[in-house]
PDB file of C-alpha atoms in Angstrom:
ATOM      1  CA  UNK A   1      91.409  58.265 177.735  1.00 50.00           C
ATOM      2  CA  UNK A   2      90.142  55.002 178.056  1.00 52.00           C
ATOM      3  CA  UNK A   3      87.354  53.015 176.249  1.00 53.00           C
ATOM      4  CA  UNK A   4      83.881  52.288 178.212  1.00 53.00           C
ATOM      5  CA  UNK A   5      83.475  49.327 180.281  1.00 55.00           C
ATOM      6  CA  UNK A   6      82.093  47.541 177.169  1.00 56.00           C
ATOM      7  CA  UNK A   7      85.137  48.209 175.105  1.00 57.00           C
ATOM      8  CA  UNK A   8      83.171  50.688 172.834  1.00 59.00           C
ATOM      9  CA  UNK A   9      84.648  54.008 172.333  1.00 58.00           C
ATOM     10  CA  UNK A  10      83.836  56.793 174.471  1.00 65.00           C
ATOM     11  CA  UNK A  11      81.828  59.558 172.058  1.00 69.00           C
ATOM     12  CA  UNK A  12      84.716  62.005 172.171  1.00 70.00           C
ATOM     13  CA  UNK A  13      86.861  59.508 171.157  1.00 73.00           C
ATOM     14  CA  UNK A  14      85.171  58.457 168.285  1.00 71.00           C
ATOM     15  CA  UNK A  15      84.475  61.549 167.173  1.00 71.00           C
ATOM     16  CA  UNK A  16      88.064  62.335 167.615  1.00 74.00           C
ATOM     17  CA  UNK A  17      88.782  59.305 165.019  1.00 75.00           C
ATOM     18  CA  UNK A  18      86.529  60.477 162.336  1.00 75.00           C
ATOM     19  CA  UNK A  19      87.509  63.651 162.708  1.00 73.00           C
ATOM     20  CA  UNK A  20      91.217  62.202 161.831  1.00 78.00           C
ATOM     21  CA  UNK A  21      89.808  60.524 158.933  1.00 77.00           C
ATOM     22  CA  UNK A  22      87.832  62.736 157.462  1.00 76.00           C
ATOM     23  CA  UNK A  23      91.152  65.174 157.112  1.00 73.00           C
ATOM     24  CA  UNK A  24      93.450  62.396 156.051  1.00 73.00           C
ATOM     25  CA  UNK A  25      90.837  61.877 153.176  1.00 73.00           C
ATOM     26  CA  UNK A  26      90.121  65.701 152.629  1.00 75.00           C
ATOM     27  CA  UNK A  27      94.461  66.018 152.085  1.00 72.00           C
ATOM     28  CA  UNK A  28      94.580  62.531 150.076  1.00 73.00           C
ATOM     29  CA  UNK A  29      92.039  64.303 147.910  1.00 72.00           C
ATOM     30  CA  UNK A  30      93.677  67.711 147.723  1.00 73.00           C
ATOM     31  CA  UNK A  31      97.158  66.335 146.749  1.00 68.00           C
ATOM     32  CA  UNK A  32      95.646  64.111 144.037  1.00 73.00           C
ATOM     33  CA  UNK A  33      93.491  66.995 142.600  1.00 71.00           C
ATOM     34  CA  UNK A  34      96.801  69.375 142.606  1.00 68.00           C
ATOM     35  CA  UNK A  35      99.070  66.371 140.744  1.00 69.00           C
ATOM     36  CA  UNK A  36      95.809  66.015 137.958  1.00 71.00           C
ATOM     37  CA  UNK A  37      95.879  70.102 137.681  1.00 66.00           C
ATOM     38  CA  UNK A  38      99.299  69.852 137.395  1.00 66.00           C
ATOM     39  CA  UNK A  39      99.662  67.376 134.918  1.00 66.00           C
ATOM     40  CA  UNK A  40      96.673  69.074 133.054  1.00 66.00           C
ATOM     41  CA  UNK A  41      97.215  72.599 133.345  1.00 62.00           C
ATOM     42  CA  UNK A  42      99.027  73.050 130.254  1.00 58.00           C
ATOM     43  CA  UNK A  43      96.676  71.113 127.821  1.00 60.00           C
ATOM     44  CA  UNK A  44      93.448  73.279 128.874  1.00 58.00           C
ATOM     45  CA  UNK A  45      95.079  76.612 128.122  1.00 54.00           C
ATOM     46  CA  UNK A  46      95.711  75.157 125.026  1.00 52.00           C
ATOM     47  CA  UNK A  47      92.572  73.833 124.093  1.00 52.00           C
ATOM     48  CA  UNK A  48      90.642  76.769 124.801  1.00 50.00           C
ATOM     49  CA  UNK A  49      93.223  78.903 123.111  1.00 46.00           C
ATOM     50  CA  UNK A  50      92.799  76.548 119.733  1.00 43.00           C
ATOM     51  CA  UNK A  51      96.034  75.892 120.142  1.00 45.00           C
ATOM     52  CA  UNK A  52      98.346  72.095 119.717  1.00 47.00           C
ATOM     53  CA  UNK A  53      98.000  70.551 123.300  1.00 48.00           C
ATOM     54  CA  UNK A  54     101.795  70.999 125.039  1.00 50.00           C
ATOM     55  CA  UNK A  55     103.110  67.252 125.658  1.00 51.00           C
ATOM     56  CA  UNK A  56     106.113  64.782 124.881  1.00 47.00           C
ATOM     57  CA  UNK A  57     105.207  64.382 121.093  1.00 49.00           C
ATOM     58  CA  UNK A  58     104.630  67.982 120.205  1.00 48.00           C
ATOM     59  CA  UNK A  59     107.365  69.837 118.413  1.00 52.00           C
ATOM     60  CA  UNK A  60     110.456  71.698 120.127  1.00 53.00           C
ATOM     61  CA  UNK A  61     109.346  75.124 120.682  1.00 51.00           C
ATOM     62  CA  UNK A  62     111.497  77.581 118.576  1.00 53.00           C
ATOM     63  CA  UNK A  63     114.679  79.067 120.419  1.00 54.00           C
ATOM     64  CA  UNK A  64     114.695  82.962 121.790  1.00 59.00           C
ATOM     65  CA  UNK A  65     112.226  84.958 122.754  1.00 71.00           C
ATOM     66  CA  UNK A  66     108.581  84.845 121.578  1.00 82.00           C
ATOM     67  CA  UNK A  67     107.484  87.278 119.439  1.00 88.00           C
ATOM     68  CA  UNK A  68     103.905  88.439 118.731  1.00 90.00           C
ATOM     69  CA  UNK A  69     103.044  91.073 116.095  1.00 91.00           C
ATOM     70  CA  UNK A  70      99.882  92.965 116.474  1.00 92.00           C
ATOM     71  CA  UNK A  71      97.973  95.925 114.051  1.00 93.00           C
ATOM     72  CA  UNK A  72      96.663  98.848 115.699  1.00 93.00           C
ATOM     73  CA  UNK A  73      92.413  98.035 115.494  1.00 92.00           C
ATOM     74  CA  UNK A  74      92.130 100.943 113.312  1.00 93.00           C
ATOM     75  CA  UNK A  75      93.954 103.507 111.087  1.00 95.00           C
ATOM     76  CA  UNK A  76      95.175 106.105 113.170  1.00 95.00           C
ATOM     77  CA  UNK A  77      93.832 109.675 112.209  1.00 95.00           C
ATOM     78  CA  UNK A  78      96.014 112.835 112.324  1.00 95.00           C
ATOM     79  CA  UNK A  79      94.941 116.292 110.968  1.00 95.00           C
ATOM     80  CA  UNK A  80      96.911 117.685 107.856  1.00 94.00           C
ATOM     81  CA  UNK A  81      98.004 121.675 107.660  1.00 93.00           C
ATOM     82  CA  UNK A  82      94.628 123.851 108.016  1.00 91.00           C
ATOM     83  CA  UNK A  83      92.555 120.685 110.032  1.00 91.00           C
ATOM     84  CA  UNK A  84      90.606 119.903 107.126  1.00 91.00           C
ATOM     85  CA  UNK A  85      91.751 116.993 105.288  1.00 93.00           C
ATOM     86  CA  UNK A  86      93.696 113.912 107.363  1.00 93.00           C
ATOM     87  CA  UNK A  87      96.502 111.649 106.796  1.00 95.00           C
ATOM     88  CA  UNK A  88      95.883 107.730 108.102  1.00 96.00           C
ATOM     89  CA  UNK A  89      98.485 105.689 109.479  1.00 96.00           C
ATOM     90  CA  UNK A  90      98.642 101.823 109.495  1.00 96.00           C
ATOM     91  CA  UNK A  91     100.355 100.972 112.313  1.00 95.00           C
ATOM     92  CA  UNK A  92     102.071  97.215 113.164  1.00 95.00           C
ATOM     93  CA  UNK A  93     103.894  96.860 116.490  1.00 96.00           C
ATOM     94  CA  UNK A  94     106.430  93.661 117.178  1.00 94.00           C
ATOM     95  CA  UNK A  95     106.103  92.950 120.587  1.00 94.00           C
ATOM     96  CA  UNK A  96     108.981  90.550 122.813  1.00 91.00           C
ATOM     97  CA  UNK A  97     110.420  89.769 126.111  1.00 87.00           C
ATOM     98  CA  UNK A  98     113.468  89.123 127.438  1.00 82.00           C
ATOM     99  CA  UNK A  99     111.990  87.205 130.264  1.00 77.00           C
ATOM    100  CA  UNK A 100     110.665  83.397 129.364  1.00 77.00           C
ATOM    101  CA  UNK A 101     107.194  83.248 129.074  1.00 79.00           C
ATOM    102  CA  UNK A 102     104.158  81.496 127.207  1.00 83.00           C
ATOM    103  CA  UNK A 103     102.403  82.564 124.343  1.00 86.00           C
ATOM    104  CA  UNK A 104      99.161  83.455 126.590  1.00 87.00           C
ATOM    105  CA  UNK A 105     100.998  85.811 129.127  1.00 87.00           C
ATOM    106  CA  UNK A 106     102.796  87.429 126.150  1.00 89.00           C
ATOM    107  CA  UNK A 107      99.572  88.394 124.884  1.00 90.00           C
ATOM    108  CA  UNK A 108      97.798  89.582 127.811  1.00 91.00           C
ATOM    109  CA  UNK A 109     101.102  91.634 128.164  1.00 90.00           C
ATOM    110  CA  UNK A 110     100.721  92.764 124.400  1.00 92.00           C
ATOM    111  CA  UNK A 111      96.748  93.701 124.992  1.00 92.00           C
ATOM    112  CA  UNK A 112      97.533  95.679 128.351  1.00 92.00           C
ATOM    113  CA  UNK A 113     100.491  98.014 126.927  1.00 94.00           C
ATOM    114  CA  UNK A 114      99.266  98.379 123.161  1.00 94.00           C
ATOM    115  CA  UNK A 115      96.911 101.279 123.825  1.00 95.00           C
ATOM    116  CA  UNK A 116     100.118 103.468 124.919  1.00 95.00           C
ATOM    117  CA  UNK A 117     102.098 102.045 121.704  1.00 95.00           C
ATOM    118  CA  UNK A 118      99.048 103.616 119.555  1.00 95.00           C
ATOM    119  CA  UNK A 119      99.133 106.829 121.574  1.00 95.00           C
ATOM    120  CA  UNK A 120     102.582 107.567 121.325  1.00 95.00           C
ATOM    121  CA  UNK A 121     102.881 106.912 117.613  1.00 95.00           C
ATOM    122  CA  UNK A 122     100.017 108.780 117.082  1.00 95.00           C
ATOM    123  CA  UNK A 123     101.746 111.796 118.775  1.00 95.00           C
ATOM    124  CA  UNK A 124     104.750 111.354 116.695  1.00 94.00           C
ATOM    125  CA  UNK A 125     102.398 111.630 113.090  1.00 95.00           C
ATOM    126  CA  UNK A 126     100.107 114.715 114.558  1.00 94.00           C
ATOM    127  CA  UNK A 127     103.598 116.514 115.168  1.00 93.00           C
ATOM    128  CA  UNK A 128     105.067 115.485 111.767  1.00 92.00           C
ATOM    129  CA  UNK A 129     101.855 116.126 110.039  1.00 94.00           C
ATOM    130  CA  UNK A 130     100.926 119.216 111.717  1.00 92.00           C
ATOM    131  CA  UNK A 131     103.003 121.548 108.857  1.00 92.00           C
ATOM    132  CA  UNK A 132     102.123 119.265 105.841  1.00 94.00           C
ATOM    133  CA  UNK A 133      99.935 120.122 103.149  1.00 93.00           C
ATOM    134  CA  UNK A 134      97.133 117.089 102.727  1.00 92.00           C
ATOM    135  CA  UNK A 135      98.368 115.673  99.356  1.00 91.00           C
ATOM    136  CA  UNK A 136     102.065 115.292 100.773  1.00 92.00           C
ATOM    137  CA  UNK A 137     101.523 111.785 102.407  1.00 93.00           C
ATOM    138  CA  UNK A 138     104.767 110.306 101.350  1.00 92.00           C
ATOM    139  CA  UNK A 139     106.535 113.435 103.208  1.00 94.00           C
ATOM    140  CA  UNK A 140     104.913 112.092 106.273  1.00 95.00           C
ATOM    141  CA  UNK A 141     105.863 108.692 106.007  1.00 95.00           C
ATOM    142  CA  UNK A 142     109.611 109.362 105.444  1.00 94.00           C
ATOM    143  CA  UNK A 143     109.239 111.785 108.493  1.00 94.00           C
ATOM    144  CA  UNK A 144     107.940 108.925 110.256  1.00 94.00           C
ATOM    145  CA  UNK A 145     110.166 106.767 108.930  1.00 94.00           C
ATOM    146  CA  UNK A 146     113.055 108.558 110.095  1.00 94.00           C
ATOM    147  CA  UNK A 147     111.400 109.467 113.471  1.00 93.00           C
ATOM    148  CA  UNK A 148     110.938 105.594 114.293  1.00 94.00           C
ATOM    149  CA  UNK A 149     114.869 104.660 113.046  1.00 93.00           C
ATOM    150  CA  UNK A 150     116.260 107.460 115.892  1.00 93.00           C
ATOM    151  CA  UNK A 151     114.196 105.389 118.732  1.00 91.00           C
ATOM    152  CA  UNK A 152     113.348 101.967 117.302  1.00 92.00           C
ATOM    153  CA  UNK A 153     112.799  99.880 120.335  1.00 93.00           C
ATOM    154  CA  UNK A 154     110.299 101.300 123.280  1.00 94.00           C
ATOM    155  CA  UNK A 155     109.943  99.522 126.384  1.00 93.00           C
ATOM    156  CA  UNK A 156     107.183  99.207 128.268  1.00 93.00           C
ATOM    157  CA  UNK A 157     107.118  97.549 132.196  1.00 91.00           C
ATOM    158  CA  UNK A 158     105.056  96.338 134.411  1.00 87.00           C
ATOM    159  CA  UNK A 159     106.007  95.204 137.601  1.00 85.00           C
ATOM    160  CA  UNK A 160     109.048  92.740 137.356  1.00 85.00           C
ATOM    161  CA  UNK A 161     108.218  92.022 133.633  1.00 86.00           C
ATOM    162  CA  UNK A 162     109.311  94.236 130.676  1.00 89.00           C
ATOM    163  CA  UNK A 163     108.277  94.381 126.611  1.00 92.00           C
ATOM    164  CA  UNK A 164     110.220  95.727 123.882  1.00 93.00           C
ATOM    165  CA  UNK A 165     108.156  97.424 121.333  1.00 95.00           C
ATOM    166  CA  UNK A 166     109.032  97.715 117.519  1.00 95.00           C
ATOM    167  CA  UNK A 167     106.866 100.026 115.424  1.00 95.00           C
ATOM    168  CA  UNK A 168     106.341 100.294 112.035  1.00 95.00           C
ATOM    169  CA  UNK A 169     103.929 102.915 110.005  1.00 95.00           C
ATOM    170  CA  UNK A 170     102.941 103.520 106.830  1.00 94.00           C
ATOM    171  CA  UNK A 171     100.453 106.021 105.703  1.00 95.00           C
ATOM    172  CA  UNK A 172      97.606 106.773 103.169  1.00 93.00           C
ATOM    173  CA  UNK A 173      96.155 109.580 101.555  1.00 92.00           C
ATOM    174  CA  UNK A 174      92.673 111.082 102.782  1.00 91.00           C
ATOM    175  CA  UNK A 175      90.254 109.253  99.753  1.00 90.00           C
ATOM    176  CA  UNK A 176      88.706 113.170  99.835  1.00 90.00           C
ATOM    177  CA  UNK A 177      91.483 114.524  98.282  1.00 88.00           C
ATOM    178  CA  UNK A 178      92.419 112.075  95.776  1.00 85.00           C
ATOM    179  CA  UNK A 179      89.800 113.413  93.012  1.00 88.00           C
ATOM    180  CA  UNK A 180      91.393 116.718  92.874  1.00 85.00           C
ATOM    181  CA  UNK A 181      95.465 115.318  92.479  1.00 81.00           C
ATOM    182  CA  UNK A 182      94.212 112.733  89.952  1.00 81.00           C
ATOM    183  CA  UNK A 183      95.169 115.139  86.841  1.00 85.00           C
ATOM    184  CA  UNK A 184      97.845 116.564  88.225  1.00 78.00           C
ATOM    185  CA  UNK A 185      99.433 112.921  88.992  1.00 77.00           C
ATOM    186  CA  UNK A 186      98.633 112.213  85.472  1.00 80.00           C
ATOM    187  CA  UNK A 187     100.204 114.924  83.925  1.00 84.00           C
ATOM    188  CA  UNK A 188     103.165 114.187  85.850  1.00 82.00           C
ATOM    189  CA  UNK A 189     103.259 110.767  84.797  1.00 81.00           C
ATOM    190  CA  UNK A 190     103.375 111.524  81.004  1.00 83.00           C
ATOM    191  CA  UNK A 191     106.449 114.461  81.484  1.00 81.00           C
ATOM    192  CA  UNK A 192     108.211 111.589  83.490  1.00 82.00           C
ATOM    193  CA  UNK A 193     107.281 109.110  80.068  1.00 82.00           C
ATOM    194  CA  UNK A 194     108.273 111.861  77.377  1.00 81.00           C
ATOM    195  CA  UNK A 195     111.686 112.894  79.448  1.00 81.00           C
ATOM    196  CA  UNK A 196     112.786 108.926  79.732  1.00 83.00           C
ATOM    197  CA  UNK A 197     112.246 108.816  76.088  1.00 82.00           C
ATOM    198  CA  UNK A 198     114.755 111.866  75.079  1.00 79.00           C
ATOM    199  CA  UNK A 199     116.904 110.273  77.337  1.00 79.00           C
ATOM    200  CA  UNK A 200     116.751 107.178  75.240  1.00 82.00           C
ATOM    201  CA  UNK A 201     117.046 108.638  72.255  1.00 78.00           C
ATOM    202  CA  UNK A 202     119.662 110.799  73.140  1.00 78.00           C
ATOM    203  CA  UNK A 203     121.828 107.547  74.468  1.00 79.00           C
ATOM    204  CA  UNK A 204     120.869 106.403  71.228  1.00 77.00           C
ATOM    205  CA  UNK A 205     122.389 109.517  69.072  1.00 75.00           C
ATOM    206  CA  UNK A 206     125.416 109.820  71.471  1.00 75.00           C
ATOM    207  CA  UNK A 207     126.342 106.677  70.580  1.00 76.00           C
ATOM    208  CA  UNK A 208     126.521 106.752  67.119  1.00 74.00           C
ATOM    209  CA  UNK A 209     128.170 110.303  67.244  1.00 73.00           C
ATOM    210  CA  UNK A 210     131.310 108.371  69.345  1.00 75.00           C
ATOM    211  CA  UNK A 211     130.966 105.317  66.173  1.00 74.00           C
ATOM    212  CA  UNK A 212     131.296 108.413  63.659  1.00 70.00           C
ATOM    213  CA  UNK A 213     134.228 110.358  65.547  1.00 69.00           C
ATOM    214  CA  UNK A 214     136.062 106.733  65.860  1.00 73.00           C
ATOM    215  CA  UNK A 215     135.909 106.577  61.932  1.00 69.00           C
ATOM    216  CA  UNK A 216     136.666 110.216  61.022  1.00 63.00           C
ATOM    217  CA  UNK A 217     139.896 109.888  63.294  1.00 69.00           C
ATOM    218  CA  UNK A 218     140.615 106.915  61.598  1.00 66.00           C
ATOM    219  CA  UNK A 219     141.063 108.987  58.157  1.00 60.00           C
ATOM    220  CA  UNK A 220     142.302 112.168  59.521  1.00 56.00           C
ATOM    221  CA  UNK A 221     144.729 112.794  56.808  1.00 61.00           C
ATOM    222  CA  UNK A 222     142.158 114.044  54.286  1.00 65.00           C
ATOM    223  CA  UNK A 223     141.367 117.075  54.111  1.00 69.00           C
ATOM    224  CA  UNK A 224     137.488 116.655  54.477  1.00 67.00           C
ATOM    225  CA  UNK A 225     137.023 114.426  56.607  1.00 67.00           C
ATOM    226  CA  UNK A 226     138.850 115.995  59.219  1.00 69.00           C
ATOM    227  CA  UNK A 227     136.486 119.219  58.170  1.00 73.00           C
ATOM    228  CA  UNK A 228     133.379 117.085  58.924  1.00 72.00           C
ATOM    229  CA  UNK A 229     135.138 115.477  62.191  1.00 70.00           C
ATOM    230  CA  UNK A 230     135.985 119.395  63.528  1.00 74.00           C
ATOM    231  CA  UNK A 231     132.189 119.789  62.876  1.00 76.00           C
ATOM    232  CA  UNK A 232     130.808 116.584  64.508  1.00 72.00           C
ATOM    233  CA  UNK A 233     132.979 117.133  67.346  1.00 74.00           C
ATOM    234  CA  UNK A 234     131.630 120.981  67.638  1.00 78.00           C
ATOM    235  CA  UNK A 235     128.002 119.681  67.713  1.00 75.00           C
ATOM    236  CA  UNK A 236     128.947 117.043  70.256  1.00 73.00           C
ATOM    237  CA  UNK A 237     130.320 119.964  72.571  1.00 76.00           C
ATOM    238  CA  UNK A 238     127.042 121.903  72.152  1.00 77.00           C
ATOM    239  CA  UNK A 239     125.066 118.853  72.557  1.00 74.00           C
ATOM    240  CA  UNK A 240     126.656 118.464  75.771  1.00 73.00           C
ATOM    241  CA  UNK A 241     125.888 122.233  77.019  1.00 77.00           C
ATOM    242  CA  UNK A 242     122.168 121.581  76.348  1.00 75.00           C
ATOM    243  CA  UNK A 243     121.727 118.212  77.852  1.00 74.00           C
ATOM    244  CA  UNK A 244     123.585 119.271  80.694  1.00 74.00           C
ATOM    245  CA  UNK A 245     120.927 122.673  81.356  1.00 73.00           C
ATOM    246  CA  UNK A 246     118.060 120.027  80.575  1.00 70.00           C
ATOM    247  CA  UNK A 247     119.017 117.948  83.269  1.00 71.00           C
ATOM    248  CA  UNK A 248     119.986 121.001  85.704  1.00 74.00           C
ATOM    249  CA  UNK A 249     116.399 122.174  85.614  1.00 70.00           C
ATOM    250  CA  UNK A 250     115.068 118.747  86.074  1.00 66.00           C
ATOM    251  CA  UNK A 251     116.378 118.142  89.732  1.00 59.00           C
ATOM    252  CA  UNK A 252     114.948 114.167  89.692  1.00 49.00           C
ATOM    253  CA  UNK A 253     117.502 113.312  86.962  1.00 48.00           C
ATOM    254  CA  UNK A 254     121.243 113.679  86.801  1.00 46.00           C
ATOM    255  CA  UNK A 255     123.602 113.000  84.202  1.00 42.00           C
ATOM    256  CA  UNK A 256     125.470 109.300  84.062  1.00 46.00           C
ATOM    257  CA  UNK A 257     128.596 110.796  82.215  1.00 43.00           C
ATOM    258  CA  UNK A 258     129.006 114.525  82.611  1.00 41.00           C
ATOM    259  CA  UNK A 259     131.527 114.941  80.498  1.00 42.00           C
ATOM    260  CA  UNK A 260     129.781 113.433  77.982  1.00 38.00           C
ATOM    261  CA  UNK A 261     126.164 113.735  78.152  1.00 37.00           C
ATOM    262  CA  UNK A 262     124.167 111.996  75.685  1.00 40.00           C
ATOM    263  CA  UNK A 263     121.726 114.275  74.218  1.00 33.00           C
ATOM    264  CA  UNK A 264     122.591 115.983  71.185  1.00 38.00           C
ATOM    265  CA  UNK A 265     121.028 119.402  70.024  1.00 41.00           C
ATOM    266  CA  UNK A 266     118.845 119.559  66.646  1.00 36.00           C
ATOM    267  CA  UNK A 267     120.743 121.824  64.460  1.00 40.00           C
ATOM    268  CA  UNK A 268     119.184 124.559  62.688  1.00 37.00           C
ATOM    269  CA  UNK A 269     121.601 124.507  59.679  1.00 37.00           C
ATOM    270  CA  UNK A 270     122.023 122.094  57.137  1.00 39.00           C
ATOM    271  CA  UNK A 271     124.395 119.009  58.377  1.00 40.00           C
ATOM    272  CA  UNK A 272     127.486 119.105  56.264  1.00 41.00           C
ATOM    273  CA  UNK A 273     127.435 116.269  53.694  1.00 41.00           C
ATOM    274  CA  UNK A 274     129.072 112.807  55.348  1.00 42.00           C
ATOM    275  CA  UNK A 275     131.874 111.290  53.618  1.00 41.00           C
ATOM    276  CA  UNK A 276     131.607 108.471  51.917  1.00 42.00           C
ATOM    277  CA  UNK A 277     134.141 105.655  53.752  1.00 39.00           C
ATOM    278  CA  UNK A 278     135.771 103.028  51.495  1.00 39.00           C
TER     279      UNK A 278
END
């Protein structure tokens, strides 16, 4: 098309021409915006996550996979044997990724799948705790304990992108029933003090007993010490028939040396006189 006699532009020409313009300026635009995003994309994540802007001086990141660890909002709730008192269970989950990924999409990952974490591991204490009596929370927690070893790592997925799951869980007493196992725990606390202190002493005693049958054998020629060693060494053989039925009906506590153990009876007779050692 040719220009008017003139040499203006015909109109559809020209509008042809700023037509052109107009889009080479529109895409000049466009790729210059993208390139500042670009460049830029990284440092306003970080700034309105509070976080170090990403860039050439800031440190290495550190090698492997992220890993975020996360509480459950709330103690988790489940119903002890008769569905009157509760046990509560503090729950922390350690959440990763195989896959590469930033902080931010790890934690939108972490907020979308946690809900199921709580609900499963809330399943797992209702069964365990179902059969429990209220004031046996440390029963639950080993059950727990033990359920969580068997299956540590639970994977969640969504879409192309999969999280591994480590739970943890420890739990707490209802604060109801604590009033009423306060004596009880007390009492139990002072037979655990006065039993470690027999022990003691009977260390103590079975000790000197083995110092004593060292010297008698020493000077087993006469006549009475060897009576007062047969003696000693008949007491030391009781002794070791009682401490052994002591510690047989306390199942908490065994006996370090069973052939030998260290608490000696008191004996209802008089003790024979000792001999006097030059």
């Amino acid at each position: 098309m040719t220009d008017a006699p003139d040499g203006r532009p015909r109109p559809a020409e020209l509008w042809r021409r700023r037509g052109t313009r107009a889009l080479v300026v529109a895409r000049d635009g466009s790729v210059r915006g993208w390139r500042w995003w670009a460049r830029n994309w990284d440092r306003l994540v970080a700034a309105l996550q509070d976080e170090a802007p990403v860039g050439s001086g800031a440190a290495p990141a550190p090698s492997g996979p992220l890993v975020e660890q996360r509480d459950a909002p709330r103690l988790i709730a489940v119903p002890a044997r008769g569905y009157v008192y509760s046990f509560y269970v503090r729950a922390t989950f350690a959440w990763s990724s195989p896959a590469t990924m930033r902080a931010e999409v790890l934690s939108w990952y972490v907020q979308y799948f946690q809900p199921n974490a709580i609900q499963r591991l809330t399943r797992l204490a209702a069964d365990a705790a179902r059969d429990l009596p209220p004031h046996r929370a440390a029963d639950l927690e080993v059950a727990l304990q033990q359920a969580l070893a068997e299956d540590p790592r639970w994977h969640y997925q969504r879409g192309d992108i999969t999280l591994t799951c480590r739970p943890d869980a420890t739990v707490r007493l209802d604060e109801r029933i604590m009033p009423a196992l306060q004596p009880h725990v007390d009492r139990m606390v002072e037979l655990e003090y006065q039993f470690e202190e027999q022990l003691r002493k009977a260390r103590y005693a079975e000790h000197l007993s083995r110092q004593w049958a060292t010297i008698l054998n020493d000077d087993a020629d006469d006549q009475d010490v060897a009576d007062a060693r047969d003696q000693m060494l008949t007491a030391q053989r009781e002794a070791a028939r009682w401490i052994t039925d002591l510690l047989r009906r306390n199942g908490d506590h065994q006996p370090e040396q069973p052939s030998t153990p260290p608490i000696p009876p008191q004996q209802s007779h008089e003790s024979p006189t000792q001999p006097t050692v030059d």
